Short mmCIF file of C-alpha atoms in Angstrom, two decimals:
data_model
loop_
_atom_site.label_atom_id
_atom_site.label_comp_id
_atom_site.label_asym_id
_atom_site.label_seq_id
_atom_site.Cartn_x
_atom_site.Cartn_y
_atom_site.Cartn_z
CA MET A 1 -404.83 62.36 3.88
CA LYS A 2 -404.51 63.99 0.96
CA LYS A 3 -400.41 63.62 1.49
CA ILE A 4 -400.42 60.25 2.37
CA ALA A 5 -403.07 59.46 -1.85
CA ALA A 6 -400.55 61.89 -3.71
CA LEU A 7 -397.24 59.55 -1.95
CA ILE A 8 -399.38 56.82 -3.94
CA LEU A 9 -400.01 58.20 -6.43
CA LEU A 10 -396.57 59.17 -7.45
CA PHE A 11 -394.82 56.23 -6.80
CA LEU A 12 -397.95 54.25 -8.76
CA MET A 13 -396.68 56.68 -11.47
CA CYS A 14 -393.01 56.12 -10.80
CA CYS A 15 -393.40 52.22 -11.77
CA SER A 16 -395.69 52.24 -14.68
CA CYS A 17 -393.00 54.41 -16.11
CA ALA A 18 -389.98 51.85 -14.87
CA PHE A 19 -392.22 49.76 -16.89
CA CYS A 20 -392.46 52.10 -20.22
CA GLN A 21 -390.51 51.44 -23.78
CA ASN A 22 -389.50 53.68 -25.88
CA GLU A 23 -390.45 52.49 -29.47
CA ILE A 24 -388.31 51.65 -32.77
CA ASN A 25 -390.01 53.01 -35.95
CA PHE A 26 -389.42 52.17 -39.14
CA ILE A 27 -389.74 54.37 -41.44
CA TYR A 28 -390.97 53.21 -45.14
CA ILE A 29 -389.67 54.44 -48.62
CA ASN A 30 -390.32 54.23 -51.24
CA GLY A 31 -389.21 54.00 -54.91
CA SER A 32 -390.82 54.98 -59.24
CA ASN A 33 -393.09 56.30 -60.39
CA THR A 34 -395.52 57.07 -57.28
CA ASN A 35 -397.01 59.74 -57.97
CA ASP A 36 -400.35 58.33 -59.04
CA GLU A 37 -403.31 57.02 -56.70
CA LYS A 38 -403.32 54.03 -56.90
CA ASN A 39 -399.60 53.12 -56.85
CA LYS A 40 -399.69 55.51 -53.68
CA GLN A 41 -402.13 53.36 -52.31
CA TRP A 42 -400.02 50.49 -53.47
CA PHE A 43 -397.54 51.22 -51.46
CA PHE A 44 -398.85 52.32 -47.95
CA ASN A 45 -401.67 49.09 -48.47
CA GLY A 46 -398.13 46.85 -48.58
CA VAL A 47 -396.45 48.15 -46.60
CA ALA A 48 -398.91 48.43 -43.74
CA LYS A 49 -399.40 44.65 -44.19
CA PHE A 50 -395.93 43.55 -44.15
CA HIS A 51 -395.36 45.69 -40.93
CA THR A 52 -397.16 43.27 -39.31
CA VAL A 53 -395.60 39.87 -40.31
CA LEU A 54 -392.25 41.74 -40.43
CA THR A 55 -392.57 42.36 -36.72
CA LYS A 56 -393.83 39.54 -35.90
CA ARG A 57 -390.53 37.86 -37.00
CA ILE A 58 -387.83 39.68 -35.59
CA ASN A 59 -389.90 39.63 -32.26
CA SER A 60 -389.75 35.29 -32.76
CA ASP A 61 -386.19 35.66 -33.02
CA GLU A 62 -384.25 35.31 -30.68
CA PHE A 63 -380.68 36.48 -31.41
CA MET A 64 -382.37 39.41 -33.90
CA SER A 65 -384.75 40.67 -31.24
CA LYS A 66 -382.51 40.15 -28.74
CA LYS A 67 -380.04 42.94 -29.89
CA LEU A 68 -381.99 44.95 -31.97
CA LEU A 69 -384.71 45.88 -29.10
CA GLU A 70 -381.91 45.70 -26.42
CA ASP A 71 -383.35 42.52 -24.62
CA SER A 72 -385.69 44.29 -24.97
CA ARG A 73 -386.03 47.72 -23.85
CA TYR A 74 -387.13 48.70 -26.60
CA SER A 75 -390.49 47.30 -28.93
CA ILE A 76 -390.94 48.02 -32.29
CA ALA A 77 -393.43 50.52 -33.52
CA SER A 78 -397.44 48.52 -33.91
CA GLU A 79 -397.90 51.67 -37.06
CA PRO A 80 -395.03 51.21 -39.90
CA SER A 81 -393.88 55.22 -40.78
CA TYR A 82 -393.80 56.11 -44.03
CA LEU A 83 -391.50 58.99 -45.53
CA PHE A 84 -393.27 59.28 -49.51
CA TRP A 85 -391.78 61.23 -52.01
CA GLY A 86 -393.90 60.50 -54.60
CA ASP A 87 -395.85 63.75 -55.20
CA LEU A 88 -392.77 65.61 -55.68
CA THR A 89 -393.39 64.23 -59.36
CA LYS A 90 -396.16 64.41 -60.19
CA CYS A 91 -395.94 67.86 -62.25
CA GLN A 92 -393.32 66.42 -64.30
CA ILE A 93 -394.27 62.87 -64.90
CA GLU A 94 -397.86 64.47 -66.41
CA ARG A 95 -395.75 67.09 -68.39
CA LEU A 96 -393.83 63.45 -69.37
CA ASN A 97 -397.48 62.13 -70.80
CA GLU A 98 -398.37 64.80 -72.77
CA ASP A 99 -394.67 64.51 -73.83
CA ILE A 100 -395.33 60.14 -74.77
CA ASN A 101 -398.67 61.72 -75.93
CA ILE A 102 -397.71 63.44 -79.62
CA LEU A 103 -396.01 60.46 -80.75
CA LYS A 104 -399.39 58.58 -80.31
CA ARG A 105 -401.30 58.27 -83.23
CA THR A 106 -397.67 57.74 -85.60
CA SER A 107 -395.74 56.21 -83.31
CA PRO A 108 -395.61 51.91 -83.58
CA ARG A 109 -397.39 50.35 -80.50
CA LEU A 110 -395.27 48.35 -78.82
CA ALA A 111 -392.41 50.52 -79.14
CA GLN A 112 -394.55 53.65 -77.64
CA PHE A 113 -395.32 51.59 -74.82
CA THR A 114 -391.87 51.08 -74.01
CA ARG A 115 -391.37 54.11 -74.27
CA ARG A 116 -393.87 54.59 -71.92
CA PHE A 117 -393.13 51.38 -69.01
CA ILE A 118 -389.21 52.40 -69.74
CA SER A 119 -390.03 57.15 -68.57
CA MET A 120 -392.45 55.75 -65.85
CA CYS A 121 -389.91 53.16 -64.41
CA PHE A 122 -386.15 55.03 -64.21
CA HIS A 123 -388.04 59.13 -64.75
CA ASP A 124 -388.50 59.58 -60.72
CA ALA A 125 -385.69 57.66 -60.38
CA ILE A 126 -383.38 59.74 -62.13
CA TRP A 127 -384.90 63.01 -59.94
CA ILE A 128 -384.08 61.30 -56.97
CA SER A 129 -380.21 60.86 -57.81
CA LYS A 130 -379.77 64.43 -58.29
CA PHE A 131 -378.92 65.85 -55.34
CA GLN A 132 -380.73 69.74 -55.93
CA ASN A 133 -384.38 67.19 -55.36
CA MET A 134 -382.94 64.74 -53.22
CA LEU A 135 -381.41 67.13 -50.85
CA PRO A 136 -385.72 67.84 -49.95
CA VAL A 137 -386.57 64.84 -49.06
CA LEU A 138 -383.33 64.25 -46.92
CA ASP A 139 -384.38 67.68 -44.43
CA MET A 140 -387.77 64.94 -44.08
CA LEU A 141 -386.36 61.97 -43.47
CA GLN A 142 -384.23 64.16 -40.68
CA GLU A 143 -387.50 66.08 -38.91
CA GLN A 144 -388.70 62.51 -38.70
CA VAL A 145 -385.77 60.72 -37.63
CA LEU A 146 -385.61 64.69 -34.95
CA ALA A 147 -389.07 63.54 -33.98
CA SER A 148 -388.21 60.68 -33.19
CA ALA A 149 -384.54 61.68 -30.64
CA LYS A 150 -387.11 63.90 -28.89
CA ASN A 151 -389.57 61.29 -27.61
CA GLY A 152 -387.16 59.16 -26.33
CA ASP A 153 -387.35 56.25 -29.91
CA LYS A 154 -385.34 54.88 -32.69
CA VAL A 155 -385.58 54.83 -35.98
CA VAL A 156 -384.62 51.35 -38.87
CA LEU A 157 -384.94 52.92 -42.59
CA MET A 158 -386.46 50.37 -44.52
CA GLY A 159 -385.36 51.91 -48.89
CA TYR A 160 -387.22 49.92 -51.65
CA SER A 161 -385.70 50.71 -54.92
CA ALA A 162 -385.14 54.27 -55.57
CA GLY A 163 -385.50 55.47 -52.09
CA THR A 164 -382.37 53.01 -51.28
CA PHE A 165 -380.55 55.93 -53.17
CA VAL A 166 -382.51 58.33 -50.24
CA THR A 167 -380.88 55.98 -47.36
CA TYR A 168 -377.47 55.73 -48.88
CA GLN A 169 -377.60 59.70 -49.24
CA TYR A 170 -378.46 60.11 -45.54
CA PHE A 171 -376.21 57.11 -44.38
CA LEU A 172 -373.01 60.10 -46.75
CA THR A 173 -374.05 63.58 -46.15
CA ARG A 174 -375.65 63.05 -42.16
CA LEU A 175 -374.13 60.84 -40.13
CA PRO A 176 -371.65 62.00 -37.68
CA VAL A 177 -368.55 61.32 -39.28
CA ILE A 178 -366.05 63.98 -39.17
CA LYS A 179 -364.01 65.01 -37.23
CA ILE A 180 -363.07 69.53 -38.08
CA GLU A 181 -359.90 70.52 -36.83
CA LYS A 182 -358.88 66.46 -39.07
CA MET A 183 -360.00 67.99 -42.47
CA THR A 184 -357.28 69.94 -42.69
CA ALA A 185 -355.37 67.04 -43.71
CA SER A 186 -357.41 66.00 -46.76
CA LEU A 187 -358.42 70.19 -48.05
CA ASP A 188 -356.67 72.91 -48.92
CA VAL A 189 -357.37 75.36 -46.29
CA SER A 190 -355.07 78.10 -46.57
CA GLY A 191 -355.94 80.78 -44.38
CA GLN A 192 -357.63 79.37 -42.06
CA LYS A 193 -355.93 76.67 -40.23
CA GLU A 194 -356.46 78.57 -37.32
CA GLU A 195 -359.49 78.76 -37.76
CA PHE A 196 -359.55 75.55 -37.89
CA ALA A 197 -356.45 73.93 -35.79
CA GLN A 198 -359.46 75.59 -32.60
CA ALA A 199 -362.41 73.60 -33.60
CA HIS A 200 -361.63 70.55 -31.30
CA LYS A 201 -364.25 73.09 -29.00
CA TYR A 202 -367.33 71.43 -31.80
CA LYS A 203 -368.71 68.07 -31.71
CA ASN A 204 -368.75 65.87 -34.49
CA THR A 205 -370.89 66.76 -38.04
CA CYS A 206 -371.45 65.72 -41.16
CA LEU A 207 -370.72 66.45 -44.49
CA ASP A 208 -375.17 68.29 -45.04
CA ALA A 209 -373.50 70.14 -41.84
CA LEU A 210 -371.22 71.58 -43.13
CA PHE A 211 -372.85 72.37 -46.66
CA ARG A 212 -375.64 74.30 -44.80
CA ALA A 213 -373.35 76.74 -43.15
CA ASP A 214 -371.46 77.69 -46.01
CA ILE A 215 -367.31 75.85 -45.09
CA LEU A 216 -367.03 73.94 -47.05
CA THR A 217 -368.36 72.93 -51.07
CA TYR A 218 -367.80 71.63 -53.94
CA ASN A 219 -365.53 71.76 -56.86
CA LEU A 220 -366.01 71.11 -60.46
CA THR A 221 -364.04 67.80 -60.27
CA GLY A 222 -365.96 66.42 -57.00
CA GLY A 223 -363.75 66.75 -53.98
CA LEU A 224 -364.24 69.85 -51.80
CA VAL A 225 -363.10 72.55 -50.75
CA ALA A 226 -363.36 75.43 -47.89
CA ASN A 227 -364.29 78.88 -47.84
CA PRO A 228 -361.51 80.84 -49.26
CA ASP A 229 -363.80 84.01 -47.70
CA ASP A 230 -361.50 83.54 -43.56
CA LYS A 231 -364.20 85.73 -41.98
CA THR A 232 -367.41 83.85 -42.47
CA LEU A 233 -365.26 81.25 -42.09
CA GLU A 234 -364.31 81.75 -38.57
CA GLU A 235 -368.59 82.72 -38.57
CA LYS A 236 -369.03 80.52 -39.41
CA LEU A 237 -366.76 77.79 -37.36
CA SER A 238 -368.41 78.89 -34.58
CA GLN A 239 -372.28 78.77 -35.31
CA ILE A 240 -371.48 75.10 -36.68
CA ASP A 241 -372.55 72.85 -33.34
CA SER A 242 -376.29 73.90 -34.57
CA TYR A 243 -376.24 73.19 -37.55
CA THR A 244 -375.09 69.66 -36.41
CA GLY A 245 -378.21 69.14 -33.90
CA LEU A 246 -380.31 70.97 -36.59
CA TYR A 247 -378.90 68.53 -39.60
CA CYS A 248 -376.73 65.29 -38.58
CA ALA A 249 -378.32 62.53 -37.23
CA PRO A 250 -378.34 62.50 -33.27
CA GLU A 251 -376.31 59.80 -31.49
CA GLY A 252 -377.69 56.48 -31.09
CA VAL A 253 -380.66 57.32 -32.77
CA ILE A 254 -380.10 55.33 -36.07
CA LYS A 255 -380.54 51.48 -35.53
CA GLY A 256 -379.92 50.45 -38.93
CA VAL A 257 -381.02 50.43 -42.79
CA ILE A 258 -382.70 47.85 -44.93
CA ASN A 259 -382.16 48.73 -48.23
CA TYR A 260 -384.60 46.24 -50.90
CA ALA A 261 -384.95 45.84 -54.23
CA THR A 262 -381.77 48.66 -54.23
CA PRO A 263 -380.50 49.15 -57.90
CA VAL A 264 -378.45 51.73 -56.56
CA ALA A 265 -375.08 51.26 -57.20
CA LEU A 266 -376.03 51.46 -60.95
CA PHE A 267 -376.95 55.13 -60.32
CA TYR A 268 -374.18 56.11 -57.57
CA SER A 269 -371.64 53.31 -59.13
CA ASP A 270 -368.36 57.03 -60.19
CA MET A 271 -369.20 57.51 -55.73
CA THR A 272 -366.12 54.47 -55.62
CA ASP A 273 -363.40 56.56 -58.15
CA PRO A 274 -360.74 57.13 -55.39
CA LYS A 275 -360.69 60.93 -56.82
CA TYR A 276 -364.42 61.72 -55.16
CA LYS A 277 -363.03 62.69 -51.85
CA VAL A 278 -367.54 61.63 -50.31
CA ASP A 279 -365.25 58.32 -50.93
CA GLN A 280 -363.07 58.83 -48.31
CA ILE A 281 -366.12 59.78 -46.74
CA SER A 282 -367.69 56.85 -47.33
CA THR A 283 -364.77 55.14 -45.27
CA LEU A 284 -365.05 57.40 -42.27
CA SER A 285 -369.28 56.27 -42.81
CA TYR A 286 -368.71 52.65 -42.07
CA LYS A 287 -366.22 52.46 -39.92
CA TYR A 288 -369.03 54.76 -37.40
CA LEU A 289 -371.79 52.57 -38.20
CA ILE A 290 -369.54 49.57 -36.91
CA GLU A 291 -368.49 51.65 -33.97
CA ASN A 292 -372.58 52.45 -33.40
CA ASP A 293 -373.89 49.76 -33.31
CA ILE A 294 -376.02 50.15 -36.97
CA PHE A 295 -377.07 47.51 -39.04
CA PHE A 296 -376.95 48.77 -43.30
CA MET A 297 -378.10 45.56 -44.36
CA ASN A 298 -378.86 45.34 -48.68
CA VAL A 299 -381.30 42.25 -49.68
CA ASN A 300 -382.76 41.77 -52.48
CA TYR A 301 -384.27 38.77 -54.13
CA ALA A 302 -382.05 36.62 -56.74
CA ASP A 303 -384.53 37.19 -59.69
CA ASP A 304 -384.98 40.65 -59.16
CA PRO A 305 -384.00 42.82 -62.19
CA LEU A 306 -383.23 45.43 -60.53
CA GLY A 307 -381.80 44.18 -57.41
CA ILE A 308 -378.00 44.68 -57.62
CA PRO A 309 -376.32 44.19 -55.18
CA VAL A 310 -374.24 46.62 -53.46
CA SER A 311 -370.82 44.97 -52.66
CA ARG A 312 -368.59 42.00 -51.38
CA ASN A 313 -369.48 40.41 -48.46
CA LEU A 314 -366.38 41.22 -45.69
CA THR A 315 -365.07 40.89 -42.65
CA LEU A 316 -364.68 42.69 -39.47
CA GLU A 317 -360.49 42.14 -40.01
CA GLN A 318 -360.75 42.35 -43.72
CA THR A 319 -363.03 46.14 -42.87
CA ARG A 320 -359.64 47.31 -41.65
CA GLY A 321 -357.35 45.68 -43.70
CA ILE A 322 -359.27 47.70 -47.09
CA ILE A 323 -359.95 51.16 -45.19
CA LYS A 324 -356.20 50.77 -42.99
CA SER A 325 -357.45 51.54 -40.28
CA GLN A 326 -358.05 50.84 -35.91
CA ILE A 327 -362.05 50.14 -36.00
CA LYS A 328 -363.58 49.19 -32.74
CA GLU A 329 -365.50 46.66 -32.73
CA GLY A 330 -369.47 48.07 -31.95
CA GLY A 331 -371.62 45.47 -32.30
CA GLY A 332 -372.81 48.04 -36.54
CA PHE A 333 -372.09 45.27 -39.91
CA TYR A 334 -372.89 46.06 -43.20
CA TYR A 335 -374.15 42.67 -45.20
CA ASP A 336 -376.00 42.30 -48.69
CA LYS A 337 -378.48 39.00 -49.51
CA SER A 338 -379.20 38.72 -52.71
CA ASP A 339 -379.55 35.17 -53.10
CA VAL A 340 -383.45 33.86 -52.07
CA ALA A 341 -385.54 34.52 -55.21
CA SER A 342 -388.93 35.15 -55.47
CA PRO A 343 -392.16 33.54 -55.19
CA ARG A 344 -392.99 35.36 -57.71
CA PRO A 345 -391.98 35.01 -61.71
CA PHE A 346 -388.51 37.29 -62.21
CA PHE A 347 -390.52 39.90 -63.76
CA ALA A 348 -392.98 40.27 -61.09
CA ALA A 349 -389.63 40.40 -58.61
CA HIS A 350 -388.97 43.52 -58.46
CA THR A 351 -392.84 44.60 -56.70
CA SER A 352 -393.20 40.89 -54.83
CA TYR A 353 -391.67 42.03 -51.87
CA TRP A 354 -394.94 43.49 -49.96
CA ALA A 355 -397.09 40.84 -51.26
CA THR A 356 -394.49 37.75 -49.78
CA ALA A 357 -394.76 39.27 -46.80
CA LYS A 358 -393.64 35.91 -45.34
CA LYS A 359 -391.14 35.12 -46.91
CA PHE A 360 -389.19 38.76 -47.15
CA SER A 361 -389.86 38.87 -43.98
CA ASP A 362 -387.53 35.55 -43.14
CA THR A 363 -385.08 36.60 -45.41
CA ILE A 364 -384.34 40.79 -43.63
CA VAL A 365 -384.39 37.73 -39.95
CA LYS A 366 -381.83 35.88 -41.89
CA ALA A 367 -379.58 38.35 -43.31
CA TYR A 368 -379.91 40.10 -39.78
CA ASN A 369 -378.52 36.44 -38.11
CA GLU A 370 -376.29 35.78 -42.15
CA GLY A 371 -374.32 39.81 -41.88
CA TYR A 372 -373.81 39.20 -37.82
CA ARG A 373 -372.51 36.13 -37.80
CA TYR A 374 -370.26 36.60 -40.96
CA PHE A 375 -369.75 39.88 -39.88
CA TYR A 376 -367.54 39.20 -37.04
CA GLN A 377 -366.40 35.13 -37.46
CA ASP A 378 -363.08 35.79 -36.61
CA SER A 379 -363.90 37.83 -33.87
CA ALA A 380 -363.61 36.87 -29.59
CA ASP A 381 -367.08 37.71 -29.13
CA SER A 382 -368.74 36.32 -32.58
CA LEU A 383 -372.25 34.02 -31.26
#
């Protein structure tokens, strides 16, 4: 009798697991000027309300829900996840306020107000754009991504304002787009060619893993150079898979990126300079997201003065022509939608995205539908 009961219990457990759904976690990344308690709560409360509206809107859209949720294999997590880095700049902001207050009695009020406004708006954006400050934030994000992967879940990154710098750097440095054996074509590896030639046995890796393993570094002109020490290079190459597991995005976990209110084009315009080898990494990253069913969208209100389009929209065929490489149709796409006006006045547009949750959610879903169809309009599989 006990055996029969145990078998029945095992059967019920198997049946219940068959209907279990893994989740897609939306990780919301804050922007500038959220380092005091008032603005911190504005971020958390705004996102919490917005996430509920966005989830309902995605679930109600036939195309986006089917594709993003993989025919109901996944569901959107009911609670938003947060990557909050505002408190990392608290000490610097307090010191900056002290410096500004030195002029409190001698500076005209309008000049003092403008000085404080500009400082509060741009301090965090400038701070996070420096890679030594960015690195620990990327590591915080990587911890969340790895935790989702361990649970069998997937992730969508939601970057707001200066938070889009984080998604952009994650896109460049954490996607496993690099085949080590191909690096010899563009890097001077001198005496290490033999070690590089053996690299075919290693998994694809990412730029950050190569940095952490001390295999690559930047030179003063922005180029990538290999470690000149043969012994160190050989030792670190033998360990590269462990670095890849720690610092690169796990295969199949990142579903997409939604950047909004983004000034990333203003702060990272140098990345488009051909002399920077990172331009080649960007090309590999675009190829990777297209072939691995990852979407990358920039969605700005048209009257947001800090929402800057990242690029003109391209089709798959146009992308192939620019990259000059074969790209498989993997369902991924990139798209910019910055043509919808905010319901708020232009001076309030940058902070209006969560407050206008329904309209912004509609815009995101519309961008997803438009973006996929536009990108694959020359494809036989276009819907």
